[in-house]
Amino acid sequence: MLSKMRKILLFLGVFFYVSQAIAVQDSLETEDRKTFEFIADSLNEMIFLGNNSDFRCKFYDKIDSFRTTGKGRINILHIGGSHVQADIFSHTVRCRIDSLNGEFKPSRGILFPYQVAKTNNPTNYKVTYAGEWKSSRNIKRDREAILGVTGMAVSTMDTIAEIRIKLNPKDSVGRWSFTRLKLLGYAEHPKVMPLLKLGNSSFLHPIYDSVASTYTYILSVPMDSLNLIISQTDTISHRFTLTGLLLENDEPGIVYHSIGVNGASVPSYLSCPNFERDLNLIRPDMVIFAIGINDAVPQNFSKNNFIANYDSLLSKFRKVSPDCFFVFVSNNDSYRKIKRRYRRTRYQLNTNGVLAREAFVTLAEKHDGSLWDLFSIMGGLDSIKKWEESGLSQKDKVHFTKAGYTLVGNLFFEAFLNSYNNKD
């Protein structure tokens, strides 16, 4: 037993440590903003460019209703390419927006086991697997699978196929849990079935919906991890394809979904036959469109074609969620890779970022949406060099570092929160 005096000293010591840690963190955040003078903080806002504010007002009204009554579900979907697949930018926003949920703990939303597809998996959830799996992606023309809203798929015929996912890999008492799991996918034969392993020898069978092509598992208690076994009961192995996992519970609040595929463009998502069908499972109230960095790489980039492709994609969202509020994120400033025969690869400033920004302005005006102008906020044309020099951008001058993505996520949330607080 500690003496009373030792307990007091221990308490004071812990209090001093925590206070110092908070002070250091605050000073770092302040110093970051002072150091990165090339960032245009004054431009960090959601710019409403439409003529009809109904979509925006209805969305903010839903948040107000939830915060007043403690009832209702709001779905936000963030969709893009590699910036979103990495899920540092989007997860930063997810965690900041989660603060608006207060005591409620809605689910984590849709995700994909990228590790099984042998591509980079977000670090905020852990994926392991067994067996042989083949991947299909919306950036590839030759695909074995029929793709949906995630733009990804993994398929297997292996008798030992298994996927394990832990939502809170760094925290034994984590934030995220689910009581209902919807597996998006399909089997080529009724004798192959995905089972949810609950213990050493206990398995939960799903409820299959042939129209939505989903396997639903209802749990009696909240879980933060899952173990899927692909059961083959025929003498011949059959193919099973997984295209996504939707983790749900019945808690009210804001759910922040994110979908990203490395290298994806707007046509990549348009090429997914089941995109609109799967989107019905989410029915987003707000969509953050961050697709465009890959569309603008070619030197013959056409602003008009880019807008036309986006128009086609947005029509799918309007069919599923007629009142959905659109937020467009302009491309970050970037360089393009120039390959030269017998010489080292070099990088060249991609001036298409200016044209892409103009296109996003047009899209926001045309579809009564808002623009978050990342291109201008980060400093405009050729500002990516300053981000690289400051440790915020990678050497390819396209992708950000972890610190850069985190900063972008915090900037976005600040703009979002200011827009919501000043909606009246």
CSV table of C-alpha atoms in Angstrom, one decimal:
chain,number,residue,atom,x,y,z
A,1,MET,CA,0.0,0.0,0.0
A,2,LEU,CA,1.3,3.4,-0.9
A,3,SER,CA,1.4,6.0,1.9
A,4,LYS,CA,-0.9,9.0,1.6
A,5,MET,CA,2.0,11.3,0.9
A,6,ARG,CA,3.4,9.0,-1.8
A,7,LYS,CA,-0.1,8.9,-3.5
A,8,ILE,CA,-0.3,12.6,-3.5
A,9,LEU,CA,3.2,12.9,-5.0
A,10,LEU,CA,2.4,10.3,-7.6
A,11,PHE,CA,-0.8,12.1,-8.5
A,12,LEU,CA,1.1,15.4,-8.8
A,13,GLY,CA,3.8,13.7,-10.9
A,14,VAL,CA,1.2,12.3,-13.3
A,15,PHE,CA,-0.7,15.5,-13.5
A,16,PHE,CA,2.6,17.4,-14.3
A,17,TYR,CA,3.5,14.9,-17.0
A,18,VAL,CA,0.1,15.0,-18.7
A,19,SER,CA,0.1,18.9,-18.5
A,20,GLN,CA,3.5,19.0,-20.0
A,21,ALA,CA,2.6,16.6,-22.8
A,22,ILE,CA,-0.5,18.7,-23.7
A,23,ALA,CA,1.6,21.9,-23.6
A,24,VAL,CA,4.2,20.3,-25.9
A,25,GLN,CA,1.5,19.1,-28.3
A,26,ASP,CA,-0.1,22.5,-28.4
A,27,SER,CA,3.2,24.2,-29.0
A,28,LEU,CA,4.0,21.7,-31.8
A,29,GLU,CA,0.7,22.4,-33.5
A,30,THR,CA,1.3,26.2,-33.2
A,31,GLU,CA,4.9,25.9,-34.4
A,32,ASP,CA,3.8,23.7,-37.4
A,33,ARG,CA,1.5,26.5,-38.6
A,34,LYS,CA,4.2,29.1,-38.1
A,35,THR,CA,6.7,27.0,-39.9
A,36,PHE,CA,4.5,26.2,-42.9
A,37,GLU,CA,4.0,29.8,-43.9
A,38,PHE,CA,3.4,28.7,-47.5
A,39,ILE,CA,0.0,27.2,-46.5
A,40,ALA,CA,-2.8,29.7,-47.2
A,41,ASP,CA,-4.8,29.3,-44.0
A,42,SER,CA,-7.1,32.2,-45.0
A,43,LEU,CA,-8.3,30.0,-47.9
A,44,ASN,CA,-9.1,27.0,-45.7
A,45,GLU,CA,-12.9,27.0,-46.1
A,46,MET,CA,-15.7,25.1,-47.7
A,47,ILE,CA,-16.7,27.4,-50.6
A,48,PHE,CA,-20.4,26.9,-51.5
A,49,LEU,CA,-20.6,27.6,-55.3
A,50,GLY,CA,-24.1,26.3,-56.2
A,51,ASN,CA,-27.4,28.2,-56.7
A,52,ASN,CA,-29.5,25.9,-54.5
A,53,SER,CA,-28.4,25.4,-50.9
A,54,ASP,CA,-31.0,22.8,-50.2
A,55,PHE,CA,-28.6,19.8,-50.2
A,56,ARG,CA,-26.2,21.6,-47.8
A,57,CYS,CA,-29.0,22.7,-45.5
A,58,LYS,CA,-30.6,19.3,-45.3
A,59,PHE,CA,-27.3,17.7,-44.5
A,60,TYR,CA,-26.5,20.1,-41.7
A,61,ASP,CA,-30.0,19.8,-40.4
A,62,LYS,CA,-29.5,16.1,-40.1
A,63,ILE,CA,-26.4,16.7,-37.9
A,64,ASP,CA,-28.4,19.3,-35.8
A,65,SER,CA,-31.2,16.8,-35.4
A,66,PHE,CA,-28.9,14.0,-34.2
A,67,ARG,CA,-27.0,16.3,-31.8
A,68,THR,CA,-30.3,17.6,-30.4
A,69,THR,CA,-32.3,14.3,-30.1
A,70,GLY,CA,-29.6,11.7,-30.0
A,71,LYS,CA,-31.3,9.9,-32.9
A,72,GLY,CA,-30.6,9.4,-36.5
A,73,ARG,CA,-27.7,8.1,-38.7
A,74,ILE,CA,-25.7,10.3,-41.0
A,75,ASN,CA,-23.4,8.6,-43.6
A,76,ILE,CA,-20.4,10.5,-45.1
A,77,LEU,CA,-18.5,8.8,-48.0
A,78,HIS,CA,-15.0,9.9,-48.9
A,79,ILE,CA,-13.9,8.5,-52.3
A,80,GLY,CA,-10.6,8.8,-54.2
A,81,GLY,CA,-7.4,7.2,-55.3
A,82,SER,CA,-4.2,6.4,-53.4
A,83,HIS,CA,-4.6,9.4,-51.1
A,84,VAL,CA,-7.8,7.7,-49.7
A,85,GLN,CA,-6.6,4.1,-49.9
A,86,ALA,CA,-3.7,5.0,-47.5
A,87,ASP,CA,-6.5,6.2,-45.2
A,88,ILE,CA,-4.4,8.7,-43.2
A,89,PHE,CA,-6.1,11.8,-44.6
A,90,SER,CA,-9.5,10.2,-44.4
A,91,HIS,CA,-9.0,8.5,-41.0
A,92,THR,CA,-7.8,11.8,-39.5
A,93,VAL,CA,-11.1,13.4,-40.6
A,94,ARG,CA,-13.0,10.3,-39.4
A,95,CYS,CA,-11.6,10.5,-35.9
A,96,ARG,CA,-12.1,14.3,-35.7
A,97,ILE,CA,-15.7,14.0,-36.9
A,98,ASP,CA,-16.2,11.2,-34.5
A,99,SER,CA,-15.9,13.8,-31.7
A,100,LEU,CA,-19.3,15.2,-32.8
A,101,ASN,CA,-20.8,11.8,-31.9
A,102,GLY,CA,-20.3,12.5,-28.2
A,103,GLU,CA,-21.2,9.4,-26.1
A,104,PHE,CA,-22.5,7.5,-29.1
A,105,LYS,CA,-20.2,5.0,-31.0
A,106,PRO,CA,-21.5,4.4,-34.5
A,107,SER,CA,-19.6,1.9,-36.7
A,108,ARG,CA,-16.5,2.3,-38.7
A,109,GLY,CA,-18.2,1.9,-42.0
A,110,ILE,CA,-17.1,0.1,-45.2
A,111,LEU,CA,-13.6,-1.2,-45.7
A,112,PHE,CA,-11.6,-3.5,-47.9
A,113,PRO,CA,-8.9,-6.0,-46.9
A,114,TYR,CA,-6.2,-4.5,-49.1
A,115,GLN,CA,-3.5,-6.8,-47.5
A,116,VAL,CA,-5.2,-9.8,-49.1
A,117,ALA,CA,-4.9,-8.1,-52.5
A,118,LYS,CA,-1.1,-7.6,-51.8
A,119,THR,CA,-1.4,-3.8,-51.8
A,120,ASN,CA,-0.9,-1.2,-49.0
A,121,ASN,CA,-3.4,-1.6,-46.2
A,122,PRO,CA,-4.3,1.3,-43.8
A,123,THR,CA,-2.5,1.0,-40.5
A,124,ASN,CA,-5.6,1.8,-38.5
A,125,TYR,CA,-6.9,-1.8,-39.0
A,126,LYS,CA,-4.9,-5.0,-39.3
A,127,VAL,CA,-5.5,-7.6,-41.9
A,128,THR,CA,-4.0,-11.1,-42.1
A,129,TYR,CA,-5.0,-14.0,-44.2
A,130,ALA,CA,-4.4,-17.6,-45.3
A,131,GLY,CA,-4.6,-19.3,-48.6
A,132,GLU,CA,-4.2,-18.2,-52.2
A,133,TRP,CA,-6.1,-15.1,-53.3
A,134,LYS,CA,-6.2,-13.3,-56.6
A,135,SER,CA,-7.0,-9.6,-56.8
A,136,SER,CA,-9.0,-7.5,-59.3
A,137,ARG,CA,-8.9,-3.7,-59.4
A,138,ASN,CA,-10.8,-1.0,-61.2
A,139,ILE,CA,-7.6,0.4,-62.7
A,140,LYS,CA,-7.1,-2.9,-64.7
A,141,ARG,CA,-8.9,-3.8,-67.8
A,142,ASP,CA,-8.3,-7.6,-67.4
A,143,ARG,CA,-10.4,-8.6,-64.3
A,144,GLU,CA,-11.5,-11.9,-63.0
A,145,ALA,CA,-14.1,-10.4,-60.7
A,146,ILE,CA,-17.2,-8.2,-61.1
A,147,LEU,CA,-16.4,-5.0,-59.2
A,148,GLY,CA,-18.7,-2.9,-57.0
A,149,VAL,CA,-18.4,0.3,-55.0
A,150,THR,CA,-15.0,-0.4,-53.5
A,151,GLY,CA,-13.4,-0.8,-56.9
A,152,MET,CA,-11.5,-3.9,-55.5
A,153,ALA,CA,-12.0,-7.6,-55.2
A,154,VAL,CA,-10.2,-10.7,-54.0
A,155,SER,CA,-11.1,-14.2,-55.2
A,156,THR,CA,-10.1,-17.7,-54.0
A,157,MET,CA,-10.7,-21.4,-54.6
A,158,ASP,CA,-8.4,-22.4,-51.8
A,159,THR,CA,-9.8,-24.8,-49.2
A,160,ILE,CA,-7.8,-23.1,-46.4
A,161,ALA,CA,-8.8,-19.6,-47.4
A,162,GLU,CA,-9.3,-17.3,-44.5
A,163,ILE,CA,-9.3,-13.5,-43.7
A,164,ARG,CA,-8.8,-12.0,-40.3
A,165,ILE,CA,-9.4,-8.3,-39.5
A,166,LYS,CA,-8.8,-6.4,-36.2
A,167,LEU,CA,-10.3,-3.0,-36.1
A,168,ASN,CA,-8.3,-1.7,-33.1
A,169,PRO,CA,-4.9,-3.2,-33.6
A,170,LYS,CA,-3.1,-0.8,-31.3
A,171,ASP,CA,-5.6,-0.6,-28.5
A,172,SER,CA,-7.1,-3.4,-26.4
A,173,VAL,CA,-10.1,-1.3,-25.5
A,174,GLY,CA,-10.6,0.2,-28.9
A,175,ARG,CA,-13.1,2.7,-30.3
A,176,TRP,CA,-14.5,0.7,-33.2
A,177,SER,CA,-16.9,-2.3,-33.0
A,178,PHE,CA,-19.8,-3.8,-34.9
A,179,THR,CA,-22.9,-6.0,-34.2
A,180,ARG,CA,-23.7,-6.6,-37.8
A,181,LEU,CA,-21.4,-7.5,-40.7
A,182,LYS,CA,-22.4,-7.4,-44.4
A,183,LEU,CA,-20.0,-9.1,-46.7
A,184,LEU,CA,-20.2,-7.9,-50.3
A,185,GLY,CA,-19.4,-10.6,-52.7
A,186,TYR,CA,-20.6,-13.7,-54.5
A,187,ALA,CA,-20.0,-17.4,-55.0
A,188,GLU,CA,-19.9,-19.3,-58.2
A,189,HIS,CA,-21.6,-22.3,-56.6
A,190,PRO,CA,-23.9,-22.8,-53.6
A,191,LYS,CA,-21.5,-25.2,-51.9
A,192,VAL,CA,-18.9,-22.5,-51.2
A,193,MET,CA,-19.9,-20.3,-48.3
A,194,PRO,CA,-18.2,-17.6,-46.2
A,195,LEU,CA,-18.6,-18.4,-42.5
A,196,LEU,CA,-17.8,-16.2,-39.5
A,197,LYS,CA,-15.6,-18.0,-37.0
A,198,LEU,CA,-16.6,-17.2,-33.4
A,199,GLY,CA,-14.4,-19.6,-31.5
A,200,ASN,CA,-12.2,-22.7,-32.0
A,201,SER,CA,-15.1,-24.7,-33.4
A,202,SER,CA,-18.1,-22.3,-33.6
A,203,PHE,CA,-19.2,-20.8,-36.9
A,204,LEU,CA,-21.9,-18.3,-37.7
A,205,HIS,CA,-23.8,-18.8,-41.0
A,206,PRO,CA,-24.9,-15.7,-42.9
A,207,ILE,CA,-28.2,-14.6,-44.3
A,208,TYR,CA,-27.7,-14.3,-48.0
A,209,ASP,CA,-29.4,-11.6,-50.1
A,210,SER,CA,-29.2,-12.5,-53.8
A,211,VAL,CA,-30.4,-9.0,-54.9
A,212,ALA,CA,-27.8,-7.0,-53.0
A,213,SER,CA,-25.3,-9.9,-53.3
A,214,THR,CA,-24.5,-9.6,-49.6
A,215,TYR,CA,-23.9,-12.1,-46.7
A,216,THR,CA,-25.2,-10.7,-43.4
A,217,TYR,CA,-24.0,-11.9,-40.0
A,218,ILE,CA,-26.0,-10.8,-36.9
A,219,LEU,CA,-24.0,-10.8,-33.6
A,220,SER,CA,-25.3,-11.1,-30.1
A,221,VAL,CA,-22.5,-8.9,-28.7
A,222,PRO,CA,-20.3,-6.2,-30.1
A,223,MET,CA,-17.0,-7.3,-31.7
A,224,ASP,CA,-13.9,-5.5,-32.9
A,225,SER,CA,-12.4,-8.3,-34.9
A,226,LEU,CA,-13.6,-10.9,-37.4
A,227,ASN,CA,-12.4,-14.2,-38.8
A,228,LEU,CA,-13.9,-15.3,-42.1
A,229,ILE,CA,-13.5,-18.9,-43.3
A,230,ILE,CA,-14.4,-19.8,-46.9
A,231,SER,CA,-16.0,-23.1,-46.5
A,232,GLN,CA,-15.9,-25.6,-49.5
A,233,THR,CA,-18.3,-28.5,-49.1
A,234,ASP,CA,-18.1,-29.9,-52.6
A,235,THR,CA,-15.5,-32.4,-53.8
A,236,ILE,CA,-14.5,-29.8,-56.3
A,237,SER,CA,-13.4,-26.3,-55.2
A,238,HIS,CA,-15.4,-23.3,-56.4
A,239,ARG,CA,-14.5,-19.7,-56.6
A,240,PHE,CA,-15.6,-17.2,-54.0
A,241,THR,CA,-15.2,-13.4,-54.5
A,242,LEU,CA,-15.2,-10.7,-51.8
A,243,THR,CA,-15.6,-7.1,-52.9
A,244,GLY,CA,-16.0,-5.3,-49.5
A,245,LEU,CA,-17.1,-5.5,-45.9
A,246,LEU,CA,-19.6,-3.2,-44.3
A,247,LEU,CA,-19.4,-3.1,-40.5
A,248,GLU,CA,-22.5,-1.8,-38.8
A,249,ASN,CA,-24.2,-1.4,-35.4
A,250,ASP,CA,-27.4,0.3,-34.2
A,251,GLU,CA,-25.7,3.3,-32.6
A,252,PRO,CA,-26.9,6.7,-33.9
A,253,GLY,CA,-24.4,9.3,-35.2
A,254,ILE,CA,-22.1,10.1,-38.0
A,255,VAL,CA,-20.4,7.2,-39.9
A,256,TYR,CA,-17.4,8.1,-42.0
A,257,HIS,CA,-16.9,5.7,-44.9
A,258,SER,CA,-13.8,5.8,-47.2
A,259,ILE,CA,-13.1,4.1,-50.5
A,260,GLY,CA,-9.8,4.4,-52.4
A,261,VAL,CA,-7.9,2.5,-55.0
A,262,ASN,CA,-4.3,3.3,-55.9
A,263,GLY,CA,-4.2,4.9,-59.4
A,264,ALA,CA,-7.9,5.2,-59.7
A,265,SER,CA,-9.5,7.8,-61.9
A,266,VAL,CA,-13.2,8.8,-62.4
A,267,PRO,CA,-13.5,6.3,-65.4
A,268,SER,CA,-12.1,3.6,-63.1
A,269,TYR,CA,-15.2,3.8,-60.8
A,270,LEU,CA,-17.5,4.2,-63.8
A,271,SER,CA,-16.3,0.9,-65.0
A,272,CYS,CA,-17.5,-1.0,-62.0
A,273,PRO,CA,-20.8,-2.8,-62.9
A,274,ASN,CA,-22.1,-3.1,-59.4
A,275,PHE,CA,-21.1,0.4,-58.2
A,276,GLU,CA,-24.6,1.8,-58.0
A,277,ARG,CA,-26.1,-1.4,-56.5
A,278,ASP,CA,-23.5,-1.4,-53.7
A,279,LEU,CA,-23.9,2.3,-53.1
A,280,ASN,CA,-27.5,1.6,-51.9
A,281,LEU,CA,-26.0,-0.2,-48.9
A,282,ILE,CA,-24.4,3.1,-47.8
A,283,ARG,CA,-26.9,5.8,-49.1
A,284,PRO,CA,-24.5,8.7,-48.3
A,285,ASP,CA,-25.8,12.0,-47.0
A,286,MET,CA,-22.6,13.7,-48.0
A,287,VAL,CA,-19.9,12.6,-50.4
A,288,ILE,CA,-16.4,14.0,-50.5
A,289,PHE,CA,-15.1,13.6,-54.0
A,290,ALA,CA,-11.3,13.4,-54.1
A,291,ILE,CA,-10.9,11.6,-57.5
A,292,GLY,CA,-8.8,13.5,-60.0
A,293,ILE,CA,-5.1,13.4,-59.4
A,294,ASN,CA,-4.7,10.4,-61.8
A,295,ASP,CA,-7.1,11.8,-64.4
A,296,ALA,CA,-4.9,14.9,-64.7
A,297,VAL,CA,-1.6,13.0,-65.3
A,298,PRO,CA,-1.7,12.8,-69.1
A,299,GLN,CA,-0.4,15.8,-71.0
A,300,ASN,CA,-3.5,15.8,-73.2
A,301,PHE,CA,-5.8,16.1,-70.1
A,302,SER,CA,-9.2,17.4,-71.2
A,303,LYS,CA,-11.1,19.5,-68.7
A,304,ASN,CA,-14.4,19.0,-70.6
A,305,ASN,CA,-14.0,15.2,-70.6
A,306,PHE,CA,-13.1,15.2,-66.9
A,307,ILE,CA,-16.3,17.2,-66.1
A,308,ALA,CA,-18.4,14.9,-68.4
A,309,ASN,CA,-17.0,11.8,-66.6
A,310,TYR,CA,-17.7,13.3,-63.2
A,311,ASP,CA,-21.3,14.2,-64.3
A,312,SER,CA,-21.8,10.5,-65.1
A,313,LEU,CA,-20.5,9.4,-61.7
A,314,LEU,CA,-22.5,12.0,-59.9
A,315,SER,CA,-25.7,10.9,-61.6
A,316,LYS,CA,-25.3,7.5,-59.9
A,317,PHE,CA,-25.1,9.1,-56.5
A,318,ARG,CA,-28.2,11.2,-57.2
A,319,LYS,CA,-30.1,8.1,-58.1
A,320,VAL,CA,-29.3,6.4,-54.8
A,321,SER,CA,-29.3,9.5,-52.6
A,322,PRO,CA,-31.3,12.3,-54.3
A,323,ASP,CA,-30.6,14.8,-51.4
A,324,CYS,CA,-26.9,14.0,-51.1
A,325,PHE,CA,-24.6,17.0,-50.5
A,326,PHE,CA,-21.5,17.0,-52.7
A,327,VAL,CA,-18.1,18.3,-51.5
A,328,PHE,CA,-15.3,18.5,-54.1
A,329,VAL,CA,-11.6,18.4,-53.2
A,330,SER,CA,-9.4,20.0,-55.8
A,331,ASN,CA,-6.2,18.1,-56.8
A,332,ASN,CA,-3.1,18.7,-54.8
A,333,ASP,CA,-0.3,20.4,-56.7
A,334,SER,CA,2.0,17.7,-58.1
A,335,TYR,CA,4.7,16.6,-60.5
A,336,ARG,CA,4.4,13.9,-63.2
A,337,LYS,CA,6.9,11.2,-63.9
A,338,ILE,CA,8.8,11.5,-67.2
A,339,LYS,CA,10.5,8.3,-68.3
A,340,ARG,CA,13.5,8.7,-70.6
A,341,ARG,CA,15.1,5.8,-72.4
A,342,TYR,CA,18.5,4.9,-71.0
A,343,ARG,CA,18.3,7.8,-68.5
A,344,ARG,CA,17.1,8.2,-64.9
A,345,THR,CA,13.5,9.0,-64.4
A,346,ARG,CA,12.8,12.6,-63.8
A,347,TYR,CA,9.8,14.6,-62.6
A,348,GLN,CA,8.1,17.5,-64.3
A,349,LEU,CA,5.7,20.0,-62.8
A,350,ASN,CA,2.1,19.0,-63.7
A,351,THR,CA,0.4,22.2,-64.8
A,352,ASN,CA,-2.9,20.3,-65.3
A,353,GLY,CA,-3.5,21.0,-61.6
A,354,VAL,CA,-4.7,24.4,-62.6
A,355,LEU,CA,-7.2,23.0,-65.2
A,356,ALA,CA,-8.4,20.4,-62.7
A,357,ARG,CA,-9.1,23.1,-60.2
A,358,GLU,CA,-11.1,25.0,-62.7
A,359,ALA,CA,-13.1,21.8,-63.5
A,360,PHE,CA,-13.9,21.3,-59.8
A,361,VAL,CA,-15.2,24.9,-59.6
A,362,THR,CA,-17.5,24.1,-62.5
A,363,LEU,CA,-18.6,20.9,-60.9
A,364,ALA,CA,-19.4,22.5,-57.6
A,365,GLU,CA,-21.4,25.3,-59.3
A,366,LYS,CA,-23.2,22.8,-61.6
A,367,HIS,CA,-24.2,20.4,-58.9
A,368,ASP,CA,-24.9,22.8,-56.0
A,369,GLY,CA,-22.0,21.6,-54.0
A,370,SER,CA,-19.0,23.0,-52.1
A,371,LEU,CA,-15.4,23.2,-53.0
A,372,TRP,CA,-12.5,22.6,-50.7
A,373,ASP,CA,-9.7,24.0,-52.7
A,374,LEU,CA,-6.7,22.0,-51.6
A,375,PHE,CA,-4.7,23.2,-54.6
A,376,SER,CA,-4.8,26.8,-53.5
A,377,ILE,CA,-4.7,26.1,-49.7
A,378,MET,CA,-1.3,24.3,-50.1
A,379,GLY,CA,0.1,27.3,-52.0
A,380,GLY,CA,-0.9,26.8,-55.6
A,381,LEU,CA,1.3,25.8,-58.6
A,382,ASP,CA,4.7,24.3,-57.7
A,383,SER,CA,3.9,24.6,-54.0
A,384,ILE,CA,4.5,20.8,-53.6
A,385,LYS,CA,8.3,21.5,-53.6
A,386,LYS,CA,7.9,23.5,-50.4
A,387,TRP,CA,5.8,20.6,-48.9
A,388,GLU,CA,8.6,18.2,-49.8
A,389,GLU,CA,11.3,20.4,-48.3
A,390,SER,CA,9.2,20.6,-45.1
A,391,GLY,CA,8.8,16.8,-44.9
A,392,LEU,CA,5.1,16.9,-45.8
A,393,SER,CA,5.4,15.4,-49.3
A,394,GLN,CA,7.2,12.4,-50.6
A,395,LYS,CA,9.9,12.6,-53.2
A,396,ASP,CA,7.6,11.8,-56.1
A,397,LYS,CA,5.9,15.1,-55.4
A,398,VAL,CA,2.5,13.5,-55.7
A,399,HIS,CA,1.9,11.7,-52.4
A,400,PHE,CA,2.1,13.2,-48.9
A,401,THR,CA,4.0,11.8,-46.0
A,402,LYS,CA,2.2,10.7,-42.9
A,403,ALA,CA,2.7,14.2,-41.4
A,404,GLY,CA,1.4,15.8,-44.6
A,405,TYR,CA,-1.7,13.6,-44.8
A,406,THR,CA,-2.5,14.3,-41.2
A,407,LEU,CA,-2.1,18.0,-41.7
A,408,VAL,CA,-4.4,17.9,-44.8
A,409,GLY,CA,-6.9,15.9,-42.8
A,410,ASN,CA,-6.9,18.4,-39.9
A,411,LEU,CA,-7.2,21.3,-42.3
A,412,PHE,CA,-10.2,19.7,-44.0
A,413,PHE,CA,-11.9,19.0,-40.7
A,414,GLU,CA,-11.4,22.7,-39.6
A,415,ALA,CA,-13.0,23.9,-42.8
A,416,PHE,CA,-15.8,21.4,-42.4
A,417,LEU,CA,-16.5,22.4,-38.8
A,418,ASN,CA,-16.4,26.1,-39.6
A,419,SER,CA,-18.8,25.6,-42.4
A,420,TYR,CA,-21.2,23.7,-40.1
A,421,ASN,CA,-20.9,26.2,-37.2
A,422,ASN,CA,-21.5,29.2,-39.6
A,423,LYS,CA,-24.3,27.6,-41.6
A,424,ASP,CA,-26.8,30.1,-40.4
